[in-house]
Every structure is written in structure tokens, then in C-alpha cells.
mmCIF file of C-alpha atoms in Angstrom:
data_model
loop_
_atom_site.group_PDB
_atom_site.id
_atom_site.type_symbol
_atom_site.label_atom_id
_atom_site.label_comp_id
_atom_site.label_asym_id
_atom_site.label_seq_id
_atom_site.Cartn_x
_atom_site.Cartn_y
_atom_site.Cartn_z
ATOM 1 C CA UNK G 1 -12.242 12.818 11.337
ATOM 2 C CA UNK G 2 -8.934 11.096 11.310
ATOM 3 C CA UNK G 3 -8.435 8.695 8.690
ATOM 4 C CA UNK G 4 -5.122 7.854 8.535
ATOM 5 C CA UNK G 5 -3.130 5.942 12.134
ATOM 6 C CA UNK G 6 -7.038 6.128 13.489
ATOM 7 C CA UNK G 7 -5.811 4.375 16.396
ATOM 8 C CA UNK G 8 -2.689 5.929 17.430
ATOM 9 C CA UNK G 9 -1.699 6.598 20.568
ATOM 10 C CA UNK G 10 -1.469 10.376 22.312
ATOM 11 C CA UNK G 11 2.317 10.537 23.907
ATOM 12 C CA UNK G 12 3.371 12.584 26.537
ATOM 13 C CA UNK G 13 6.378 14.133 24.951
ATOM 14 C CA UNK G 14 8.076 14.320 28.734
ATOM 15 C CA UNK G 15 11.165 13.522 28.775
ATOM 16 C CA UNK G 16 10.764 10.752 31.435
ATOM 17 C CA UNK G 17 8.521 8.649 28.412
ATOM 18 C CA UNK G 18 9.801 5.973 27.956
ATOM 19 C CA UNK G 19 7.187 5.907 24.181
ATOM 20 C CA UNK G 20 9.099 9.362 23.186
ATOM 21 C CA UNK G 21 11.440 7.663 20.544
ATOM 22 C CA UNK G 22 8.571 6.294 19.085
ATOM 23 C CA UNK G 23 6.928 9.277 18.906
ATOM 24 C CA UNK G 24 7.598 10.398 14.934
ATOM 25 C CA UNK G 25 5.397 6.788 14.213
ATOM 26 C CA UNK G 26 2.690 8.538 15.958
ATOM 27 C CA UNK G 27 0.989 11.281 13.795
ATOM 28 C CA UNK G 28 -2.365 11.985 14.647
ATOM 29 C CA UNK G 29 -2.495 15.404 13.101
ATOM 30 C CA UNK G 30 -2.910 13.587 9.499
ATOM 31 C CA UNK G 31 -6.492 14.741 8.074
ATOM 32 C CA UNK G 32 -8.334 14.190 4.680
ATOM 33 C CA UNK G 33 -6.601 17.795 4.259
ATOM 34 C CA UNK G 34 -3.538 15.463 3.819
ATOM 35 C CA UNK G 35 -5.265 13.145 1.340
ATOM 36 C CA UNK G 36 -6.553 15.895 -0.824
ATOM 37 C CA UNK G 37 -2.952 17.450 -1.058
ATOM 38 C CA UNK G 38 -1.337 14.406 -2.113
ATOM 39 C CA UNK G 39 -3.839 13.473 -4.484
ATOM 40 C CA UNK G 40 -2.700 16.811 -6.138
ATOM 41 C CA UNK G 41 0.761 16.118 -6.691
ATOM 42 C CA UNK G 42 0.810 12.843 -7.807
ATOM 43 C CA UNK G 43 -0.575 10.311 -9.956
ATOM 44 C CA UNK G 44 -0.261 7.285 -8.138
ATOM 45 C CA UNK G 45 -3.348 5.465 -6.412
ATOM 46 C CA UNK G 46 -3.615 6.237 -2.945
ATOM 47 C CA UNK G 47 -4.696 3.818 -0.784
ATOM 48 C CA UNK G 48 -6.025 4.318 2.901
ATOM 49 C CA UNK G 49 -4.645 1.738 5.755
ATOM 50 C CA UNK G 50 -6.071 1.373 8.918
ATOM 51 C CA UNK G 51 -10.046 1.898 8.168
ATOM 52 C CA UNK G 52 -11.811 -0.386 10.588
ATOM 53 C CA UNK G 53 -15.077 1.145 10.608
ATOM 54 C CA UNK G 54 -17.832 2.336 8.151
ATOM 55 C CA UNK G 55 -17.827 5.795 8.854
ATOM 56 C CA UNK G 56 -14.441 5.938 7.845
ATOM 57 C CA UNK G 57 -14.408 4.180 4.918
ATOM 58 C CA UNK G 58 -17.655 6.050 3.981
ATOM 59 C CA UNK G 59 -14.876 8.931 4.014
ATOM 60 C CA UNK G 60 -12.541 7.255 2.181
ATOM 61 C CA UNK G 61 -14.855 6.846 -0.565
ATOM 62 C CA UNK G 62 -15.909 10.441 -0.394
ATOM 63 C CA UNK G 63 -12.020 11.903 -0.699
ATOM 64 C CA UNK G 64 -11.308 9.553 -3.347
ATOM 65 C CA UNK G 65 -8.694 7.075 -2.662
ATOM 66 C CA UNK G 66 -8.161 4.422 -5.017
ATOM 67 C CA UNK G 67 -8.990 1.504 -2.138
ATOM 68 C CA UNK G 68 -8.729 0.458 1.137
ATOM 69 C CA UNK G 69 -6.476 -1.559 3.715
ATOM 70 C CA UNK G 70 -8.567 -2.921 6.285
ATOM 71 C CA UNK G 71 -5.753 -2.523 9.276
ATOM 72 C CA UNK G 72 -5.545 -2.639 13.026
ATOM 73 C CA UNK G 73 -1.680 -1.859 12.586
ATOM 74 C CA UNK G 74 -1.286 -5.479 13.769
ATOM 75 C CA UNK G 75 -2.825 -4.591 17.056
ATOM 76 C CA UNK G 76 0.315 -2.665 18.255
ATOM 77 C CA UNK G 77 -1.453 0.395 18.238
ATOM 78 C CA UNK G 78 -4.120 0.330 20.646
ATOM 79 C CA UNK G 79 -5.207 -2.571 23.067
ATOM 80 C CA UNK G 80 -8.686 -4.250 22.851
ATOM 81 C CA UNK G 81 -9.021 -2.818 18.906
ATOM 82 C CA UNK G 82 -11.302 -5.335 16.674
ATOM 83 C CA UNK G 83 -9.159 -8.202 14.827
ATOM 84 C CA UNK G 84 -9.692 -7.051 11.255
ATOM 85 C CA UNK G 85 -11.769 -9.868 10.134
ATOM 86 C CA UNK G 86 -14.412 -8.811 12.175
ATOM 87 C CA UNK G 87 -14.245 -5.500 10.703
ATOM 88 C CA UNK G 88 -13.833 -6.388 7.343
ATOM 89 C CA UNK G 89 -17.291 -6.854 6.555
ATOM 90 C CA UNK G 90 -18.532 -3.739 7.614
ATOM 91 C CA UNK G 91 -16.065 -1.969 5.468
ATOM 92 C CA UNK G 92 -16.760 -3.955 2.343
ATOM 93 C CA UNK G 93 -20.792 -2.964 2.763
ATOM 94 C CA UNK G 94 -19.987 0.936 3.612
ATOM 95 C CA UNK G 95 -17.896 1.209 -0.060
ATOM 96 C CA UNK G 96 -20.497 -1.480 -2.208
ATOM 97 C CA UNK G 97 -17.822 -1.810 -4.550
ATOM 98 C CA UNK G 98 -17.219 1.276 -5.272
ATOM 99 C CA UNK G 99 -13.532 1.171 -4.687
ATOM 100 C CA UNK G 100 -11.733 -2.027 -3.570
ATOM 101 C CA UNK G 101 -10.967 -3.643 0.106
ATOM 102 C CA UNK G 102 -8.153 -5.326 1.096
ATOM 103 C CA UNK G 103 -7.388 -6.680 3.697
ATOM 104 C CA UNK G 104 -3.818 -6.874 5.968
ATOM 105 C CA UNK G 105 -3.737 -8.666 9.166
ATOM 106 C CA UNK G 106 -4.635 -11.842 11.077
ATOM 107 C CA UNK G 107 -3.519 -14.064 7.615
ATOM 108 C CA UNK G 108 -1.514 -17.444 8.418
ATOM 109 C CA UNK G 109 -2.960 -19.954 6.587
ATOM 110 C CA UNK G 110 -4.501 -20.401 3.033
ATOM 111 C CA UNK G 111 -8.069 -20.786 4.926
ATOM 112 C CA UNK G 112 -7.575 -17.222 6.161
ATOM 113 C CA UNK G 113 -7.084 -16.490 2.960
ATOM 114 C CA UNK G 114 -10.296 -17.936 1.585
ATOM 115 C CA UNK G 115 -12.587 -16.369 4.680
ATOM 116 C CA UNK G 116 -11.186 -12.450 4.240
ATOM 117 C CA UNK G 117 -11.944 -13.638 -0.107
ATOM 118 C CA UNK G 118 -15.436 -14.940 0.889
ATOM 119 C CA UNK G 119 -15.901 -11.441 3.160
ATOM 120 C CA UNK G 120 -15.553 -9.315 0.351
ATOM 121 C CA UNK G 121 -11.979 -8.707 0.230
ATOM 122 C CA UNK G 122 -10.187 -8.055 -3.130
ATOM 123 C CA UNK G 123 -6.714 -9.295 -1.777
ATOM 124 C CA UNK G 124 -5.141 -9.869 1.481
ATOM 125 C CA UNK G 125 -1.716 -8.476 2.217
ATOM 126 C CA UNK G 126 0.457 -11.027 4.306
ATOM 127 C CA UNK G 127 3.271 -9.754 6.751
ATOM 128 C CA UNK G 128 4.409 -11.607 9.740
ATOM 129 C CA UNK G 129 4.418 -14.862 7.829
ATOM 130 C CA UNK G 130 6.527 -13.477 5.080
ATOM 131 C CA UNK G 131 8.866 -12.305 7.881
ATOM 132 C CA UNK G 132 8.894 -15.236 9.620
ATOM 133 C CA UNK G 133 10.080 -17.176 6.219
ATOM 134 C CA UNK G 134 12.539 -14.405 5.509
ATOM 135 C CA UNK G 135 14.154 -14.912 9.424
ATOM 136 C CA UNK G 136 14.339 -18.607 9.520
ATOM 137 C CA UNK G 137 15.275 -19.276 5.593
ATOM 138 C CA UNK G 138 15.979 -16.135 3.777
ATOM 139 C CA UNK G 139 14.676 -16.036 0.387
ATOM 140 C CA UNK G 140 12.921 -19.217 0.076
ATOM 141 C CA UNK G 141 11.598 -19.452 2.978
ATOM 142 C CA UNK G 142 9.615 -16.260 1.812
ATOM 143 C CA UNK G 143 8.994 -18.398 -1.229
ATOM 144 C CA UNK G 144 7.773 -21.476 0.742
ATOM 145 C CA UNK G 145 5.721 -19.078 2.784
ATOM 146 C CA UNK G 146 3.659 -18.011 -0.435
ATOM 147 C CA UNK G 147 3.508 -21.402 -1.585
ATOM 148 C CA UNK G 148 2.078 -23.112 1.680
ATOM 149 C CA UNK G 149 -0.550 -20.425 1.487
ATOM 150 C CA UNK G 150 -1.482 -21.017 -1.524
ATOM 151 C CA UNK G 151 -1.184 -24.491 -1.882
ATOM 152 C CA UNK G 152 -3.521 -24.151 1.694
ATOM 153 C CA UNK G 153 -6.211 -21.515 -0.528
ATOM 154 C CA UNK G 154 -6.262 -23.940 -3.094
ATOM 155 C CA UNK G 155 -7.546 -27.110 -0.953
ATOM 156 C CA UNK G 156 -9.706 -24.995 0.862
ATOM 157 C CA UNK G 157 -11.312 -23.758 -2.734
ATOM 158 C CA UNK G 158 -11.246 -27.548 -3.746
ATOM 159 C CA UNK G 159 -13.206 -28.937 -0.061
ATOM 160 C CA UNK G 160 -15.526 -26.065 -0.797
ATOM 161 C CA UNK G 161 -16.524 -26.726 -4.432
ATOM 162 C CA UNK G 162 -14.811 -23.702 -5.848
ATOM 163 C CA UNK G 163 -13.133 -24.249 -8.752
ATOM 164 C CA UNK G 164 -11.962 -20.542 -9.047
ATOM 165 C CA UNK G 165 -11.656 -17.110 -6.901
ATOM 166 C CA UNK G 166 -15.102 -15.810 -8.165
ATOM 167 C CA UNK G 167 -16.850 -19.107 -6.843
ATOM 168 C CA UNK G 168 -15.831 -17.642 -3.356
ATOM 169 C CA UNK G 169 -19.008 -16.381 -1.434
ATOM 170 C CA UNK G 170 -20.180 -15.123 1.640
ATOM 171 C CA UNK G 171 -22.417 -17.939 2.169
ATOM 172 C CA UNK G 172 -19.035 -20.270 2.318
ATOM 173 C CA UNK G 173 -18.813 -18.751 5.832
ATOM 174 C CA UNK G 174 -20.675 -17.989 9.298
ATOM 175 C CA UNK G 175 -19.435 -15.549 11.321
ATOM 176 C CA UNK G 176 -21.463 -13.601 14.417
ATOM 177 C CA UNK G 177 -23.393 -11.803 11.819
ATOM 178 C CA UNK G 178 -25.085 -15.249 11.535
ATOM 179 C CA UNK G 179 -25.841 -15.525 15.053
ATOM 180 C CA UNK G 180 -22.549 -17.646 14.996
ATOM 181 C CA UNK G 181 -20.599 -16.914 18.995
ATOM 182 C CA UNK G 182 -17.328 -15.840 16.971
ATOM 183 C CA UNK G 183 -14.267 -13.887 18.621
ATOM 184 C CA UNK G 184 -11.999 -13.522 15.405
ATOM 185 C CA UNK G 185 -10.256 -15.705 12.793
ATOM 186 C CA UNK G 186 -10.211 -18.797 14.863
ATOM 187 C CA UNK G 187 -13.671 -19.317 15.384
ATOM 188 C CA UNK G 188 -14.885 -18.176 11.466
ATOM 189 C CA UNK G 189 -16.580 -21.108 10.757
ATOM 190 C CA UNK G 190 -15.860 -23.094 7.066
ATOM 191 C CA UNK G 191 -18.629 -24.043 5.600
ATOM 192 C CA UNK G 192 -17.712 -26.998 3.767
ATOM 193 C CA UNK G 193 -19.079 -28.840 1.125
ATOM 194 C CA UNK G 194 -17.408 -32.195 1.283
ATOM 195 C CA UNK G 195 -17.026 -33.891 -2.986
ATOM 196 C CA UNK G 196 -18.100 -37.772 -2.933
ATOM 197 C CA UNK G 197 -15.297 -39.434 -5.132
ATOM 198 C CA UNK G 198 -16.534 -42.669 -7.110
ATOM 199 C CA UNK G 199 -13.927 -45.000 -8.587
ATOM 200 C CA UNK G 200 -14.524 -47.155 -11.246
ATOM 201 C CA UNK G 201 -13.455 -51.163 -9.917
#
């Protein structure tokens, strides 16, 4: 079972491809041979990126990795693959804590932050936003980046009624697990509980 780039493509080395210089980003020969081997010559967690189903992070957890990136390679891999939100869960109830999920892809706002949180996820890694800051501002616009997200988590946290990270829950979201119609991030619905302010006249 392949672990690692699950969903790369096969490319015809022919010449004539026009996908041949991308080739060397497309190793499918990488096993949990390859795990096993590095784990042997170095000390360093290991982390697996790009698990989007139980079975493989059922494997994951069998080799021994220190965690898991919950990954569709932001989509560029393979058309029509699962938006990993909707995958997330799965993952997070294959492992039951045994190691820890994160989860990379699909985050650009502090709500997405709070939904992949409330789906069992132990972090979120953030990319195209941080690039997107980096191109239009340089260094702090990757700083305003991180600071609209969380400044975004933390409202979320405080419409929600949760004071800190571990008041997150799954039952501070429906999804199509629920019996919620849901096709990805957009349509994760917030439960929110709305906090009755009384002023004194």
C-alpha cells in the first residue's frame, strides 16, 4: 500500500509529455519499506502527508510515524480527490488518538480553523494564505496573514462559547455525517451559540 504521494499521477516518460519535467515530483515507488528505513537513521519524528483515508492512516499508525498530515497535495495531484475536511474525520477516528492529526489544506479563515479544531485536528498547517501575504506585502503581510486568522479563530471561539482550544467540540459543527447536504468547507455548518450581553443603565 502506498502511503506516501497516494495520489500521484503515473507519467508517460515519452518524450512528447509535456508532464515529463515534472516527473522527479512524482514518486510512486515510495513504500512503508521507505518509512521503516528512515525511521532507522534518524531521530527526528516522521510525519506522514497525504493520508486521506482510514486504511492508510490505520498504516500509519502501524509503521510508527510520529503523526499525520491530512493532505490532498492541494488538489494538484489528482482531479475529483476529497477536500480534506471531509476526510479529516475519518482519519482522526482510524488513529483514536493514538498519534496526532493535522491537518493542511482548504484553511482561509479563522472559522476554518475552528471546524478542522472541532474535527479532531491537533493543528492546521496554512499555505496559500501565507503565500499570498508573502507576494502582496513581504514579511508582514505573512504577519497580518497569521494575525487575521487568528484574530478570526478567536471570535469564532468567543460566538461559540469557547473560552479556550479544549472547549472546541465536534458537536460545535454539522457536517454530512449529520445528515447535513455538505460538499466541503463552505457548506460546514457553525453551530453557534449566540452570548446575550446585559448592561447595567
Amino acid at each position: 500500500m502506498k502511503i506516501l504521494n497516494h495520489f500521484h499521477l503515473y507519467v508517460n516518460m515519452d518524450r512528447r509529455c509535456i508532464l515529463r519535467p515534472f516527473a522527479i515530483y512524482m514518486e510512486v515507488r515510495i513504500s512503508s519499506v521507505d518509512i521503516t528505513w528512515l525511521k532507522s537513521i534518524t531521530k527526528l519524528p516522521i510525519l506522514i502527508k497525504g493520508v486521506l483515508t482510514r486504511e492508510d492512516a490505520l498504516k500509519a499508525v502501524e509503521i510508527g510515524v510520529e503523526g499525520i498530515i491530512v493532505s490532498n497535495h492541494g488538489g494538484r495531484q489528482l482531479d475529483y480527490v476529497p477536500a480534506t475536511i471531509v476526510s479529516l474525520e475519518e482519519v482522526v477516528h482510524a488513529v483514536q488518538g493514538r498519534i496526532p492529526v493535522f491537518l493542511d489544506g482548504g484553511i482561509r479563515r479563522g472559522t476554518d480553523v475552528f471546524k478542522a479544531l472541532a474535527l479532531g485536528a491537533q493543528a492546521v498547517l496554512i499555505g496559500r494564505p501565507v503565500l499570498y501575504g508573502l507576494a502582496a506585502k513581504g514579511e508582514e503581510g505573512v504577519r497580518r496573514v497569521i494575525t487575521m486568522l487568528k484574530d478570526e479563530l478567536e471570535l469564532t471561539m468567543a460566538f461559540t462559547g469557547c473560552p479556550s482550544l479544549e472547549d472546541i467540540t465536534r458537536n460545535h459543527v454539522k457536517t454530512q455525517n449529520d445528515g447535513v447536504n455538505c460538499d466541503g468547507w463552505s457548506s460546514l455548518k457553525l453551530q453557534i451559540s449566540f452570548i446575550v450581553c446585559h448592561y447595567a443603565v
